[in-house]
Amino acid sequence: MYRQTGDDLVFDEHGVLQRGLIIRLLVLPNEIGGIRESLEWIRDELSPRLAISLMAQYYPTHQAATNNRYVLLSRRISETEWLRATNLLDEFGIEEGWMQEFDGSAFYYRPDFNDSQTPFKDVRDFT
């Protein structure tokens, strides 16, 4: 994908992305997701100008929430883990992209699969 788009984001007059590459990274508890290694690879192998979407919305479900085999994934991320991840963007000189708000993101971005009409708490934020 990077070979096709490069590291430039192209927006239309309404601010809608028309072309470009955004890499979404979900921060997991206990640094399981390897955010440091992922960002380092992106910077070194692709470009430090690539847009990163850093997400704080992880929450454990199903086996991750109940099975002792996945105990390291059985909780939301801590604020300290989130701050470490966001600080890595500065450390690696990555300035393009977006970060979710830490407070409440694990709840806010969680859809209610029983409510097919309005699965998100405030659907106006997604239109």
N, CA, C and O atoms as a printed pandas DataFrame, in Angstrom:
     atom_number atom_name residue_name chain_id  residue_number  x_coord  y_coord  z_coord
0              1         N          MET        A               1    0.823   -1.185    0.000
1              2        CA          MET        A               1    0.000    0.000    0.000
2              3         C          MET        A               1    0.872    1.255    0.000
3              4         O          MET        A               1    0.586    2.216   -0.714
4              5         N          TYR        A               2    1.918    1.239    0.791
5              6        CA          TYR        A               2    2.795    2.410    0.853
6              7         C          TYR        A               2    3.405    2.719   -0.518
7              8         O          TYR        A               2    3.539    3.884   -0.894
8              9         N          ARG        A               3    3.773    1.673   -1.261
9             10        CA          ARG        A               3    4.342    1.899   -2.596
10            11         C          ARG        A               3    3.324    2.575   -3.518
11            12         O          ARG        A               3    3.710    3.310   -4.427
12            13         N          GLN        A               4    2.049    2.337   -3.297
13            14        CA          GLN        A               4    1.010    2.920   -4.142
14            15         C          GLN        A               4    0.670    4.357   -3.751
15            16         O          GLN        A               4    0.340    5.171   -4.614
16            17         N          THR        A               5    0.746    4.674   -2.460
17            18        CA          THR        A               5    0.268    5.980   -2.000
18            19         C          THR        A               5    1.353    6.918   -1.505
19            20         O          THR        A               5    1.168    8.134   -1.533
20            21         N          GLY        A               6    2.477    6.387   -1.053
21            22        CA          GLY        A               6    3.501    7.235   -0.453
22            23         C          GLY        A               6    3.042    7.735    0.909
23            24         O          GLY        A               6    2.175    7.129    1.538
24            25         N          ASP        A               7    3.621    8.834    1.359
25            26        CA          ASP        A               7    3.288    9.328    2.702
26            27         C          ASP        A               7    2.501   10.635    2.681
27            28         O          ASP        A               7    2.367   11.291    3.713
28            29         N          ASP        A               8    1.985   11.015    1.527
29            30        CA          ASP        A               8    1.181   12.238    1.449
30            31         C          ASP        A               8   -0.301   11.924    1.608
31            32         O          ASP        A               8   -0.808   10.953    1.048
32            33         N          LEU        A               9   -0.988   12.762    2.381
33            34        CA          LEU        A               9   -2.436   12.675    2.498
34            35         C          LEU        A               9   -3.033   13.763    1.616
35            36         O          LEU        A               9   -2.602   14.916    1.661
36            37         N          VAL        A              10   -4.013   13.397    0.825
37            38        CA          VAL        A              10   -4.672   14.356   -0.069
38            39         C          VAL        A              10   -6.132   14.472    0.357
39            40         O          VAL        A              10   -6.871   13.488    0.340
40            41         N          PHE        A              11   -6.538   15.672    0.736
41            42        CA          PHE        A              11   -7.902   15.932    1.191
42            43         C          PHE        A              11   -8.642   16.753    0.147
43            44         O          PHE        A              11   -8.034   17.513   -0.606
44            45         N          ASP        A              12   -9.963   16.593    0.109
45            46        CA          ASP        A              12  -10.762   17.458   -0.766
46            47         C          ASP        A              12  -11.110   18.750   -0.031
47            48         O          ASP        A              12  -10.671   18.963    1.099
48            49         N          GLU        A              13  -11.880   19.592   -0.660
49            50        CA          GLU        A              13  -12.206   20.903   -0.081
50            51         C          GLU        A              13  -13.044   20.818    1.184
51            52         O          GLU        A              13  -13.168   21.805    1.908
52            53         N          HIS        A              14  -13.628   19.638    1.465
53            54        CA          HIS        A              14  -14.435   19.444    2.673
54            55         C          HIS        A              14  -13.651   18.749    3.793
55            56         O          HIS        A              14  -14.200   18.455    4.855
56            57         N          GLY        A              15  -12.379   18.493    3.545
57            58        CA          GLY        A              15  -11.558   17.839    4.540
58            59         C          GLY        A              15  -11.668   16.324    4.547
59            60         O          GLY        A              15  -11.224   15.675    5.495
60            61         N          VAL        A              16  -12.254   15.753    3.500
61            62        CA          VAL        A              16  -12.393   14.299    3.399
62            63         C          VAL        A              16  -11.159   13.746    2.696
63            64         O          VAL        A              16  -10.757   14.236    1.640
64            65         N          LEU        A              17  -10.574   12.732    3.288
65            66        CA          LEU        A              17   -9.372   12.138    2.713
66            67         C          LEU        A              17   -9.695   11.487    1.375
67            68         O          LEU        A              17  -10.606   10.664    1.282
68            69         N          GLN        A              18   -8.950   11.856    0.347
69            70        CA          GLN        A              18   -9.146   11.312   -1.000
70            71         C          GLN        A              18   -8.086   10.275   -1.349
71            72         O          GLN        A              18   -8.349    9.329   -2.091
72            73         N          ARG        A              19   -6.884   10.463   -0.808
73            74        CA          ARG        A              19   -5.777    9.565   -1.138
74            75         C          ARG        A              19   -4.764    9.624   -0.013
75            76         O          ARG        A              19   -4.505   10.680    0.564
76            77         N          GLY        A              20   -4.197    8.465    0.285
77            78        CA          GLY        A              20   -3.165    8.420    1.303
78            79         C          GLY        A              20   -3.266    7.165    2.145
79            80         O          GLY        A              20   -4.190    6.365    1.998
80            81         N          LEU        A              21   -2.311    7.015    3.016
81            82        CA          LEU        A              21   -2.232    5.835    3.872
82            83         C          LEU        A              21   -2.264    6.267    5.334
83            84         O          LEU        A              21   -1.479    7.109    5.769
84            85         N          ILE        A              22   -3.186    5.674    6.076
85            86        CA          ILE        A              22   -3.277    5.893    7.521
86            87         C          ILE        A              22   -3.107    4.531    8.178
87            88         O          ILE        A              22   -3.812    3.580    7.842
88            89         N          ILE        A              23   -2.187    4.443    9.097
89            90        CA          ILE        A              23   -1.963    3.184    9.808
90            91         C          ILE        A              23   -2.581    3.301   11.190
91            92         O          ILE        A              23   -2.229    4.184   11.972
92            93         N          ARG        A              24   -3.507    2.397   11.477
93            94        CA          ARG        A              24   -4.188    2.396   12.769
94            95         C          ARG        A              24   -3.474    1.433   13.712
95            96         O          ARG        A              24   -3.236    0.276   13.363
96            97         N          LEU        A              25   -3.138    1.904   14.892
97            98        CA          LEU        A              25   -2.475    1.082   15.897
98            99         C          LEU        A              25   -3.303    1.096   17.176
99           100         O          LEU        A              25   -3.588    2.155   17.735
100          101         N          LEU        A              26   -3.680   -0.085   17.625
101          102        CA          LEU        A              26   -4.446   -0.240   18.854
102          103         C          LEU        A              26   -3.487   -0.550   19.988
103          104         O          LEU        A              26   -2.768   -1.548   19.945
104          105         N          VAL        A              27   -3.476    0.305   21.006
105          106        CA          VAL        A              27   -2.626    0.080   22.173
106          107         C          VAL        A              27   -3.272   -1.002   23.023
107          108         O          VAL        A              27   -4.444   -0.903   23.388
108          109         N          LEU        A              28   -2.493   -2.042   23.335
109          110        CA          LEU        A              28   -2.980   -3.157   24.143
110          111         C          LEU        A              28   -2.315   -3.126   25.519
111          112         O          LEU        A              28   -1.232   -2.561   25.673
112          113         N          PRO        A              29   -2.955   -3.728   26.513
113          114        CA          PRO        A              29   -2.349   -3.743   27.851
114          115         C          PRO        A              29   -1.044   -4.546   27.860
115          116         O          PRO        A              29   -0.828   -5.421   27.023
116          117         N          ASN        A              30   -0.202   -4.230   28.810
117          118        CA          ASN        A              30    1.073   -4.915   29.007
118          119         C          ASN        A              30    1.978   -4.860   27.778
119          120         O          ASN        A              30    2.832   -5.726   27.584
120          121         N          GLU        A              31    1.784   -3.841   26.959
121          122        CA          GLU        A              31    2.598   -3.607   25.769
122          123         C          GLU        A              31    2.642   -4.810   24.826
123          124         O          GLU        A              31    3.628   -5.022   24.121
124          125         N          ILE        A              32    1.567   -5.588   24.824
125          126        CA          ILE        A              32    1.492   -6.785   23.990
126          127         C          ILE        A              32    1.507   -6.434   22.504
127          128         O          ILE        A              32    2.048   -7.193   21.698
128          129         N          GLY        A              33    0.928   -5.309   22.135
129          130        CA          GLY        A              33    0.831   -4.941   20.730
130          131         C          GLY        A              33    2.136   -4.509   20.088
131          132         O          GLY        A              33    2.206   -4.376   18.866
132          133         N          GLY        A              34    3.165   -4.287   20.881
133          134        CA          GLY        A              34    4.451   -3.887   20.317
134          135         C          GLY        A              34    4.408   -2.530   19.632
135          136         O          GLY        A              34    4.919   -2.373   18.523
136          137         N          ILE        A              35    3.800   -1.552   20.288
137          138        CA          ILE        A              35    3.677   -0.219   19.692
138          139         C          ILE        A              35    5.058    0.367   19.380
139          140         O          ILE        A              35    5.263    0.925   18.302
140          141         N          ARG        A              36    5.993    0.246   20.303
141          142        CA          ARG        A              36    7.350    0.768   20.069
142          143         C          ARG        A              36    7.943    0.152   18.812
143          144         O          ARG        A              36    8.437    0.868   17.941
144          145         N          GLU        A              37    7.898   -1.154   18.714
145          146        CA          GLU        A              37    8.479   -1.847   17.567
146          147         C          GLU        A              37    7.746   -1.484   16.273
147          148         O          GLU        A              37    8.371   -1.319   15.226
148          149         N          SER        A              38    6.431   -1.361   16.351
149          150        CA          SER        A              38    5.643   -1.017   15.166
150          151         C          SER        A              38    5.975    0.387   14.670
151          152         O          SER        A              38    6.194    0.593   13.476
152          153         N          LEU        A              39    6.011    1.345   15.583
153          154        CA          LEU        A              39    6.322    2.720   15.191
154          155         C          LEU        A              39    7.756    2.846   14.676
155          156         O          LEU        A              39    8.024    3.585   13.728
156          157         N          GLU        A              40    8.657    2.126   15.302
157          158        CA          GLU        A              40   10.048    2.155   14.855
158          159         C          GLU        A              40   10.158    1.596   13.436
159          160         O          GLU        A              40   10.875    2.149   12.602
160          161         N          TRP        A              41    9.450    0.504   13.165
161          162        CA          TRP        A              41    9.465   -0.093   11.832
162          163         C          TRP        A              41    8.848    0.860   10.807
163          164         O          TRP        A              41    9.391    1.041    9.717
164          165         N          ILE        A              42    7.725    1.459   11.156
165          166        CA          ILE        A              42    7.071    2.407   10.247
166          167         C          ILE        A              42    8.016    3.550    9.910
167          168         O          ILE        A              42    8.166    3.921    8.746
168          169         N          ARG        A              43    8.651    4.104   10.936
169          170        CA          ARG        A              43    9.591    5.217   10.724
170          171         C          ARG        A              43   10.773    4.800    9.850
171          172         O          ARG        A              43   11.124    5.501    8.901
172          173         N          ASP        A              44   11.383    3.659   10.168
173          174        CA          ASP        A              44   12.612    3.245    9.497
174          175         C          ASP        A              44   12.389    2.625    8.122
175          176         O          ASP        A              44   13.171    2.859    7.201
176          177         N          GLU        A              45   11.334    1.842    7.981
177          178        CA          GLU        A              45   11.126    1.102    6.735
178          179         C          GLU        A              45   10.183    1.802    5.763
179          180         O          GLU        A              45   10.269    1.587    4.554
180          181         N          LEU        A              46    9.286    2.636    6.278
181          182        CA          LEU        A              46    8.339    3.337    5.414
182          183         C          LEU        A              46    8.655    4.826    5.410
183          184         O          LEU        A              46    9.360    5.315    4.528
184          185         N          SER        A              47    8.127    5.552    6.408
185          186        CA          SER        A              47    8.390    6.996    6.468
186          187         C          SER        A              47    7.884    7.550    7.790
187          188         O          SER        A              47    6.814    7.152    8.249
188          189         N          PRO        A              48    8.631    8.464    8.416
189          190        CA          PRO        A              48    8.136    9.110    9.633
190          191         C          PRO        A              48    7.002   10.097    9.331
191          192         O          PRO        A              48    6.385   10.631   10.252
192          193         N          ARG        A              49    6.728   10.340    8.040
193          194        CA          ARG        A              49    5.652   11.256    7.655
194          195         C          ARG        A              49    4.316   10.538    7.482
195          196         O          ARG        A              49    3.308   11.192    7.216
196          197         N          LEU        A              50    4.280    9.215    7.624
197          198        CA          LEU        A              50    3.011    8.497    7.499
198          199         C          LEU        A              50    2.070    8.894    8.629
199          200         O          LEU        A              50    2.506    9.187    9.743
200          201         N          ALA        A              51    0.794    8.899    8.332
201          202        CA          ALA        A              51   -0.211    9.249    9.334
202          203         C          ALA        A              51   -0.522    8.032   10.188
203          204         O          ALA        A              51   -0.772    6.940    9.678
204          205         N          ILE        A              52   -0.502    8.241   11.494
205          206        CA          ILE        A              52   -0.806    7.183   12.458
206          207         C          ILE        A              52   -2.107    7.532   13.167
207          208         O          ILE        A              52   -2.307    8.672   13.589
208          209         N          SER        A              53   -2.979    6.561   13.295
209          210        CA          SER        A              53   -4.183    6.697   14.105
210          211         C          SER        A              53   -3.967    5.817   15.338
211          212         O          SER        A              53   -4.081    4.593   15.270
212          213         N          LEU        A              54   -3.658    6.454   16.455
213          214        CA          LEU        A              54   -3.364    5.730   17.693
214          215         C          LEU        A              54   -4.651    5.594   18.501
215          216         O          LEU        A              54   -5.298    6.585   18.839
216          217         N          MET        A              55   -5.006    4.355   18.801
217          218        CA          MET        A              55   -6.296    4.078   19.428
218          219         C          MET        A              55   -6.145    3.571   20.857
219          220         O          MET        A              55   -5.294    2.729   21.145
220          221         N          ALA        A              56   -6.984    4.098   21.749
221          222        CA          ALA        A              56   -6.985    3.733   23.163
222          223         C          ALA        A              56   -8.221    2.915   23.531
223          224         O          ALA        A              56   -8.490    2.716   24.715
224          225         N          GLN        A              57   -8.965    2.445   22.558
225          226        CA          GLN        A              57  -10.292    1.891   22.801
226          227         C          GLN        A              57  -10.326    0.413   23.180
227          228         O          GLN        A              57  -11.411   -0.152   23.315
228          229         N          TYR        A              58   -9.179   -0.228   23.356
229          230        CA          TYR        A              58   -9.188   -1.659   23.666
230          231         C          TYR        A              58   -9.976   -1.959   24.936
231          232         O          TYR        A              58   -9.869   -1.256   25.940
232          233         N          TYR        A              59  -10.760   -3.009   24.863
233          234        CA          TYR        A              59  -11.430   -3.565   26.038
234          235         C          TYR        A              59  -11.528   -5.064   25.822
235          236         O          TYR        A              59  -11.757   -5.511   24.698
236          237         N          PRO        A              60  -11.356   -5.851   26.883
237          238        CA          PRO        A              60  -11.374   -7.305   26.722
238          239         C          PRO        A              60  -12.795   -7.832   26.553
239          240         O          PRO        A              60  -13.724   -7.396   27.233
240          241         N          THR        A              61  -12.939   -8.767   25.645
241          242        CA          THR        A              61  -14.221   -9.447   25.458
242          243         C          THR        A              61  -13.973  -10.940   25.338
243          244         O          THR        A              61  -12.841  -11.388   25.153
244          245         N          HIS        A              62  -15.030  -11.685   25.445
245          246        CA          HIS        A              62  -15.042  -13.140   25.272
246          247         C          HIS        A              62  -13.873  -13.795   26.011
247          248         O          HIS        A              62  -13.753  -13.634   27.226
248          249         N          GLN        A              63  -13.018  -14.522   25.309
249          250        CA          GLN        A              63  -11.934  -15.268   25.941
250          251         C          GLN        A              63  -10.932  -14.354   26.644
251          252         O          GLN        A              63  -10.427  -14.693   27.715
252          253         N          ALA        A              64  -10.647  -13.214   26.054
253          254        CA          ALA        A              64   -9.683  -12.300   26.669
254          255         C          ALA        A              64  -10.164  -11.809   28.025
255          256         O          ALA        A              64   -9.354  -11.488   28.894
256          257         N          ALA        A              65  -11.464  -11.750   28.210
257          258        CA          ALA        A              65  -12.019  -11.257   29.469
258          259         C          ALA        A              65  -12.185  -12.351   30.513
259          260         O          ALA        A              65  -12.251  -12.061   31.708
260          261         N          THR        A              66  -12.253  -13.592   30.081
261          262        CA          THR        A              66  -12.631  -14.650   31.027
262          263         C          THR        A              66  -11.648  -15.800   31.154
263          264         O          THR        A              66  -11.675  -16.505   32.163
264          265         N          ASN        A              67  -10.791  -16.017   30.187
265          266        CA          ASN        A              67   -9.906  -17.169   30.181
266          267         C          ASN        A              67   -8.542  -16.784   30.759
267          268         O          ASN        A              67   -7.912  -15.838   30.285
268          269         N          ASN        A              68   -8.088  -17.510   31.774
269          270        CA          ASN        A              68   -6.792  -17.202   32.409
270          271         C          ASN        A              68   -5.622  -17.294   31.442
271          272         O          ASN        A              68   -4.559  -16.729   31.700
272          273         N          ARG        A              69   -5.804  -17.992   30.346
273          274        CA          ARG        A              69   -4.752  -18.089   29.341
274          275         C          ARG        A              69   -4.415  -16.702   28.774
275          276         O          ARG        A              69   -3.291  -16.470   28.328
276          277         N          TYR        A              70   -5.379  -15.795   28.794
277          278        CA          TYR        A              70   -5.210  -14.464   28.219
278          279         C          TYR        A              70   -5.194  -13.377   29.289
279          280         O          TYR        A              70   -5.653  -12.259   29.054
280          281         N          VAL        A              71   -4.672  -13.705   30.444
281          282        CA          VAL        A              71   -4.702  -12.783   31.575
282          283         C          VAL        A              71   -4.048  -11.428   31.247
283          284         O          VAL        A              71   -4.469  -10.400   31.776
284          285         N          LEU        A              72   -3.035  -11.422   30.391
285          286        CA          LEU        A              72   -2.364  -10.167   30.049
286          287         C          LEU        A              72   -3.236   -9.246   29.183
287          288         O          LEU        A              72   -2.946   -8.058   29.042
288          289         N          LEU        A              73   -4.297   -9.803   28.612
289          290        CA          LEU        A              73   -5.230   -9.015   27.799
290          291         C          LEU        A              73   -6.558   -8.774   28.508
291          292         O          LEU        A              73   -7.496   -8.262   27.896
292          293         N          SER        A              74   -6.653   -9.131   29.778
293          294        CA          SER        A              74   -7.942   -9.154   30.472
294          295         C          SER        A              74   -8.379   -7.821   31.075
295          296         O          SER        A              74   -9.303   -7.783   31.887
296          297         N          ARG        A              75   -7.727   -6.737   30.688
297          298        CA          ARG        A              75   -8.092   -5.420   31.231
298          299         C          ARG        A              75   -7.911   -4.351   30.169
299          300         O          ARG        A              75   -7.241   -4.564   29.158
300          301         N          ARG        A              76   -8.525   -3.189   30.417
301          302        CA          ARG        A              76   -8.292   -2.030   29.561
302          303         C          ARG        A              76   -6.857   -1.557   29.745
303          304         O          ARG        A              76   -6.173   -1.979   30.678
304          305         N          ILE        A              77   -6.407   -0.693   28.868
305          306        CA          ILE        A              77   -5.064   -0.139   29.045
306          307         C          ILE        A              77   -5.097    0.899   30.158
307          308         O          ILE        A              77   -6.128    1.514   30.429
308          309         N          SER        A              78   -3.966    1.076   30.784
309          310        CA          SER        A              78   -3.865    2.089   31.832
310          311         C          SER        A              78   -3.474    3.424   31.213
311          312         O          SER        A              78   -3.007    3.484   30.075
312          313         N          GLU        A              79   -3.668    4.480   31.970
313          314        CA          GLU        A              79   -3.276    5.798   31.484
314          315         C          GLU        A              79   -1.771    5.867   31.256
315          316         O          GLU        A              79   -1.312    6.524   30.321
316          317         N          THR        A              80   -1.012    5.201   32.096
317          318        CA          THR        A              80    0.446    5.167   31.934
318          319         C          THR        A              80    0.823    4.496   30.618
319          320         O          THR        A              80    1.703    4.983   29.907
320          321         N          GLU        A              81    0.165    3.381   30.284
321          322        CA          GLU        A              81    0.447    2.698   29.019
322          323         C          GLU        A              81    0.098    3.596   27.836
323          324         O          GLU        A              81    0.819    3.625   26.838
324          325         N          TRP        A              82   -1.009    4.329   27.949
325          326        CA          TRP        A              82   -1.415    5.232   26.888
326          327         C          TRP        A              82   -0.394    6.363   26.722
327          328         O          TRP        A              82   -0.013    6.697   25.600
328          329         N          LEU        A              83    0.041    6.945   27.828
329          330        CA          LEU        A              83    1.014    8.032   27.758
330          331         C          LEU        A              83    2.341    7.558   27.172
331          332         O          LEU        A              83    2.988    8.288   26.422
332          333         N          ARG        A              84    2.746    6.337   27.514
333          334        CA          ARG        A              84    3.969    5.781   26.915
334          335         C          ARG        A              84    3.829    5.705   25.397
335          336         O          ARG        A              84    4.746    6.065   24.659
336          337         N          ALA        A              85    2.675    5.234   24.944
337          338        CA          ALA        A              85    2.442    5.089   23.504
338          339         C          ALA        A              85    2.438    6.454   22.811
339          340         O          ALA        A              85    3.046    6.614   21.753
340          341         N          THR        A              86    1.762    7.425   23.399
341          342        CA          THR        A              86    1.711    8.745   22.763
342          343         C          THR        A              86    3.091    9.409   22.776
343          344         O          THR        A              86    3.437   10.121   21.834
344          345         N          ASN        A              87    3.868    9.189   23.812
345          346        CA          ASN        A              87    5.219    9.752   23.874
346          347         C          ASN        A              87    6.132    9.162   22.800
347          348         O          ASN        A              87    7.071    9.818   22.349
348          349         N          LEU        A              88    5.853    7.924   22.394
349          350        CA          LEU        A              88    6.655    7.298   21.348
350          351         C          LEU        A              88    6.516    8.032   20.017
351          352         O          LEU        A              88    7.458    8.076   19.226
352          353         N          LEU        A              89    5.349    8.602   19.775
353          354        CA          LEU        A              89    5.171    9.372   18.539
354          355         C          LEU        A              89    6.178   10.516   18.488
355          356         O          LEU        A              89    6.796   10.763   17.452
356          357         N          ASP        A              90    6.339   11.214   19.614
357          358        CA          ASP        A              90    7.326   12.292   19.684
358          359         C          ASP        A              90    8.744   11.749   19.564
359          360         O          ASP        A              90    9.576   12.296   18.840
360          361         N          GLU        A              91    9.001   10.675   20.278
361          362        CA          GLU        A              91   10.344   10.088   20.278
362          363         C          GLU        A              91   10.780    9.705   18.866
363          364         O          GLU        A              91   11.945    9.881   18.507
364          365         N          PHE        A              92    9.860    9.187   18.072
365          366        CA          PHE        A              92   10.190    8.749   16.719
366          367         C          PHE        A              92    9.940    9.826   15.664
367          368         O          PHE        A              92   10.106    9.573   14.471
368          369         N          GLY        A              93    9.544   11.019   16.092
369          370        CA          GLY        A              93    9.355   12.120   15.161
370          371         C          GLY        A              93    8.154   11.958   14.244
371          372         O          GLY        A              93    8.150   12.471   13.125
372          373         N          ILE        A              94    7.146   11.253   14.708
373          374        CA          ILE        A              94    5.934   11.044   13.913
374          375         C          ILE        A              94    4.919   12.104   14.318
375          376         O          ILE        A              94    4.460   12.138   15.460
376          377         N          GLU        A              95    4.575   12.972   13.362
377          378        CA          GLU        A              95    3.715   14.109   13.667
378          379         C          GLU        A              95    2.359   14.053   12.986
379          380         O          GLU        A              95    1.429   14.737   13.413
380          381         N          GLU        A              96    2.227   13.251   11.933
381          382        CA          GLU        A              96    0.963   13.171   11.196
382          383         C          GLU        A              96    0.038   12.149   11.832
383          384         O          GLU        A              96    0.472   11.063   12.216
384          385         N          GLY        A              97   -1.231   12.496   11.941
385          386        CA          GLY        A              97   -2.197   11.510   12.395
386          387         C          GLY        A              97   -3.103   12.009   13.492
387          388         O          GLY        A              97   -3.270   13.211   13.699
388          389         N          TRP        A              98   -3.685   11.049   14.193
389          390        CA          TRP        A              98   -4.711   11.325   15.188
390          391         C          TRP        A              98   -4.531   10.406   16.383
391          392         O          TRP        A              98   -3.984    9.309   16.272
392          393         N          MET        A              99   -5.005   10.880   17.530
393          394        CA          MET        A              99   -5.021   10.070   18.750
394          395         C          MET        A              99   -6.407   10.167   19.361
395          396         O          MET        A              99   -7.018   11.235   19.375
396          397         N          GLN        A             100   -6.894    9.055   19.863
397          398        CA          GLN        A             100   -8.158    9.095   20.589
398          399         C          GLN        A             100   -7.916    9.714   21.955
399          400         O          GLN        A             100   -6.793    9.726   22.460
400          401         N          GLU        A             101   -8.981   10.224   22.541
401          402        CA          GLU        A             101   -8.904   10.657   23.928
402          403         C          GLU        A             101   -8.831    9.402   24.794
403          404         O          GLU        A             101   -9.524    8.420   24.528
404          405         N          PHE        A             102   -8.006    9.434   25.812
405          406        CA          PHE        A             102   -7.892    8.256   26.673
406          407         C          PHE        A             102   -9.144    8.046   27.521
407          408         O          PHE        A             102   -9.670    6.936   27.597
408          409         N          ASP        A             103   -9.617    9.117   28.155
409          410        CA          ASP        A             103  -10.754    9.000   29.069
410          411         C          ASP        A             103  -11.999    8.527   28.344
411          412         O          ASP        A             103  -12.509    9.207   27.453
412          413         N          GLY        A             104  -12.479    7.373   28.727
413          414        CA          GLY        A             104  -13.749    6.873   28.226
414          415         C          GLY        A             104  -13.713    6.213   26.866
415          416         O          GLY        A             104  -14.739    5.702   26.416
416          417         N          SER        A             105  -12.575    6.201   26.192
417          418        CA          SER        A             105  -12.558    5.663   24.832
418          419         C          SER        A             105  -12.912    4.183   24.784
419          420         O          SER        A             105  -13.514    3.724   23.813
420          421         N          ALA        A             106  -12.547    3.429   25.820
421          422        CA          ALA        A             106  -12.869    1.999   25.826
422          423         C          ALA        A             106  -14.371    1.771   25.944
423          424         O          ALA        A             106  -14.861    0.693   25.608
424          425         N          PHE        A             107  -15.099    2.770   26.414
425          426        CA          PHE        A             107  -16.551    2.656   26.520
426          427         C          PHE        A             107  -17.247    3.362   25.363
427          428         O          PHE        A             107  -18.222    2.855   24.809
428          429         N          TYR        A             108  -16.740    4.528   25.007
429          430        CA          TYR        A             108  -17.385    5.341   23.986
430          431         C          TYR        A             108  -17.421    4.643   22.626
431          432         O          TYR        A             108  -18.441    4.679   21.937
432          433         N          TYR        A             109  -16.322    4.013   22.242
433          434        CA          TYR        A             109  -16.234    3.392   20.924
434          435         C          TYR        A             109  -16.747    1.950   20.914
435          436         O          TYR        A             109  -16.560    1.244   19.924
436          437         N          ARG        A             110  -17.373    1.511   21.970
437          438        CA          ARG        A             110  -17.890    0.149   22.053
438          439         C          ARG        A             110  -19.346    0.138   21.597
439          440         O          ARG        A             110  -20.203    0.708   22.273
440          441         N          PRO        A             111  -19.642   -0.502   20.460
441          442        CA          PRO        A             111  -21.029   -0.526   19.998
442          443         C          PRO        A             111  -21.894   -1.459   20.829
443          444         O          PRO        A             111  -21.416   -2.452   21.378
444          445         N          ASP        A             112  -23.167   -1.126   20.909
445          446        CA          ASP        A             112  -24.159   -1.996   21.531
446          447         C          ASP        A             112  -24.740   -2.859   20.415
447          448         O          ASP        A             112  -25.589   -2.399   19.652
448          449         N          PHE        A             113  -24.291   -4.090   20.320
449          450        CA          PHE        A             113  -24.702   -4.963   19.229
450          451         C          PHE        A             113  -26.166   -5.380   19.330
451          452         O          PHE        A             113  -26.704   -5.972   18.395
452          453         N          ASN        A             114  -26.810   -5.081   20.441
453          454        CA          ASN        A             114  -28.230   -5.378   20.583
454          455         C          ASN        A             114  -29.107   -4.252   20.047
455          456         O          ASN        A             114  -30.322   -4.417   19.935
456          457         N          ASP        A             115  -28.511   -3.118   19.717
457          458        CA          ASP        A             115  -29.262   -1.972   19.215
458          459         C          ASP        A             115  -28.798   -1.676   17.790
459          460         O          ASP        A             115  -27.872   -0.892   17.582
460          461         N          SER        A             116  -29.442   -2.302   16.818
461          462        CA          SER        A             116  -28.999   -2.160   15.432
462          463         C          SER        A             116  -29.300   -0.775   14.855
463          464         O          SER        A             116  -28.671   -0.382   13.873
464          465         N          GLN        A             117  -30.229   -0.033   15.429
465          466        CA          GLN        A             117  -30.568    1.294   14.921
466          467         C          GLN        A             117  -29.557    2.359   15.336
467          468         O          GLN        A             117  -29.143    3.181   14.519
468          469         N          THR        A             118  -29.170    2.342   16.585
469          470        CA          THR        A             118  -28.173    3.298   17.092
470          471         C          THR        A             118  -27.192    2.556   18.003
471          472         O          THR        A             118  -27.303    2.619   19.227
472          473         N          PRO        A             119  -26.233    1.853   17.396
473          474        CA          PRO        A             119  -25.313    1.045   18.195
474          475         C          PRO        A             119  -24.324    1.847   19.036
475          476         O          PRO        A             119  -23.729    1.306   19.968
476          477         N          PHE        A             120  -24.136    3.146   18.715
477          478        CA          PHE        A             120  -23.206    3.960   19.487
478          479         C          PHE        A             120  -23.977    4.923   20.376
479          480         O          PHE        A             120  -25.090    5.330   20.044
480          481         N          LYS        A             121  -23.386    5.282   21.499
481          482        CA          LYS        A             121  -24.053    6.132   22.479
482          483         C          LYS        A             121  -24.527    7.448   21.876
483          484         O          LYS        A             121  -25.631    7.901   22.176
484          485         N          ASP        A             122  -23.720    8.057   21.044
485          486        CA          ASP        A             122  -24.115    9.310   20.419
486          487         C          ASP        A             122  -23.797    9.199   18.932
487          488         O          ASP        A             122  -22.720    9.599   18.488
488          489         N          VAL        A             123  -24.732    8.658   18.172
489          490        CA          VAL        A             123  -24.525    8.397   16.753
490          491         C          VAL        A             123  -24.196    9.675   15.977
491          492         O          VAL        A             123  -23.600    9.599   14.902
492          493         N          ARG        A             124  -24.569   10.842   16.498
493          494        CA          ARG        A             124  -24.272   12.105   15.819
494          495         C          ARG        A             124  -22.778   12.316   15.655
495          496         O          ARG        A             124  -22.353   13.021   14.739
496          497         N          ASP        A             125  -21.975   11.719   16.522
497          498        CA          ASP        A             125  -20.530   11.869   16.410
498          499         C          ASP        A             125  -19.958   11.080   15.239
499          500         O          ASP        A             125  -18.805   11.288   14.862
500          501         N          PHE        A             126  -20.741   10.183   14.662
501          502        CA          PHE        A             126  -20.236    9.305   13.602
502          503         C          PHE        A             126  -20.878    9.598   12.249
503          504         O          PHE        A             126  -20.721    8.825   11.304
504          505         N          THR        A             127  -21.598   10.712   12.154
505          506        CA          THR        A             127  -22.220   11.059   10.871
506          507         C          THR        A             127  -21.613   12.327   10.318
507          508         O          THR        A             127  -22.005   12.781    9.244
